[in-house]
Phi, psi and omega in degrees: 000317181293323179295322181299331181292335180294332179293345181257001182297137179249310182260121192231128171262131179239125177250129177246134178276167179304318185293341182278326185249000175230159171277168182302337179275003178091352179289149182293134174265090185295328182297316182288319181295319179297319179291321178298315180298316182297315181291318177297321180296319181294320178293322177297317178298331184278359176116353175284158172248117191254139174229131180249127172251117190244122165277183173112343184301314180296316178297315178297320176298319177300317179296315182294325180277355178062035176278153179284335180199178179291139173302154180274330183276152182298315180300322179294320179296318183288327178290321177298318180295325180295320177292314187284331184297314181296319178299310183298316182296322178298320179296313178300312184299317182294314184289316178297323179298327178298336179250025170078016182251146175257134178245160178224134177278130177233116178251126184238156167231170178303326181301329180288346177254348180281323182272131184299320183289318176301316182298315181296321178296319177300314180300317180293322178296315179300313185300318181291318177301314180295321177300325179278356181081016179273143177263110177290137175247114193248141170210159173290141179282074186298336187291330183242351185292139172252162188307319185298329186242020177273135172289320169103326178206154187276352169297306180291327174302316180297323177292322175295319176297317178304320180291318180301317187266004185058048182289160178269331180207144175245120183249120177260110174269125191215189177270009172237151185260017177145185178269131181251165179289339177202174179292112183295341177290327180251349179232093183300338180271004180298139183251142175287133175270113185287324186218135177243108179283338182207137176269109182259163173304325179295321179294317178299322181291337181287337186293143185257202183263195184291146186270323183224162186288338178271350181265161176243343185254129173265194180297328183298323178291332179287324174296315178301317180295324178295322178297318180294313182295310183299323181290343175261010178079022184246132176288149176226137180236130169259126180212166182284138177267011183302318178229112181301348178299342179300334179300316178297320182296314181298316183279358167271347185093012181289153183276074174241149179068199177242126178260127172260120192265124175283152180245002179230161174283173180304132174290157172298151184305321182295319183284332173299313180296319181301316185284317191234351180260318183291143176288131180276120188265344183182194181213148171249130176261123186250159183279173185297329179293315178292320176303314181295319180296319179297319182285328182277316184276341182085330177190136174202158180291150178265111181259158182300325184301332183269359185263132181256333183200161179232132179246130179091169174241124184212159179273168175287150177090001178261172178269131175233162177271148173243119189230160177278180185289347174268358176095002181283128183289130181254325186198173172223144179197171178270126184272143178267352179228155178277173185299320182294321179293317181297322179300327182283327189251358180300139183081353181273151173285155183305322182292345180264350186300313186295321182291330178284314185268335186090001178196172176215127176281300178212167175292328187263137169289319169226125179280145183304330179290343179249028184233135176237125179284132181268000000 
């Protein structure tokens, strides 16, 4: 039933890894890119709205410069990406144009999702491009990104983009054909998991490391991306990029790859930013009663009485994580008090806040309208 819903998907984000569009030596795999462009162009013609998140700039740069491997230092990596990005974009522009499609380069950094106005501008730009029938080709702006503002991998970038554009499905094409019960390279009896109804800590522990020397993301980054996408009401599929024809199979509802099933409808744009765009400045640790209320009700305000501890120093009005006593994240929200104030009133009843602080901003430390359940 969940697979059948994919056949109705209209707006689709496709992420291709370095191993999908380059050979192990970093040289461009023109055959795969040409087939990818042809199939995406055909899907666009059939009424879908396509967004491509492409890795490979660094690998292509390494290949063009005839290096044996990626540089170890950040300036070297960024310089390789600078060389490769232009080459890769030229290839996409030329091949998509052969099938009557126009593409646009969109380079993002984490900073573009941290600021509310930048986030809104990115969303509006994507919307206009899709309205014009243009296929956005997205990558992280590796040339200027610094560690503090790096998204780090294009699996998570694709999930963030899917949230920005309100996509119906995010498809990760990689050198693996899905999530297995164990590492299939070392466990021949490992089974492919066709559908994941819920991402549990046990499932996250099952995720392995990086698959190929040109890639940066292992299965764990794909699980993280699935959490981001699913929490925004977006389905995510992991499938092999060996043959781009798999895209048609997925969008027919065929049982290929691993489908991660969302359980909520799309969050409002503001709450998407709140959950996954805004920088998390600290954490509130809540008691078992509030934890239970959050899980059962789906959303409720965070009152001082249910808070057991505060982590970090932060101002009012920023985004913080809400976690249980074991540190598992339950929600994210905008706080009405700063960390110092919350430490003074945690565990107190609402009626006691004014006597402790000498004033009261609101009854709630986080109002339910400014809270997103993770």
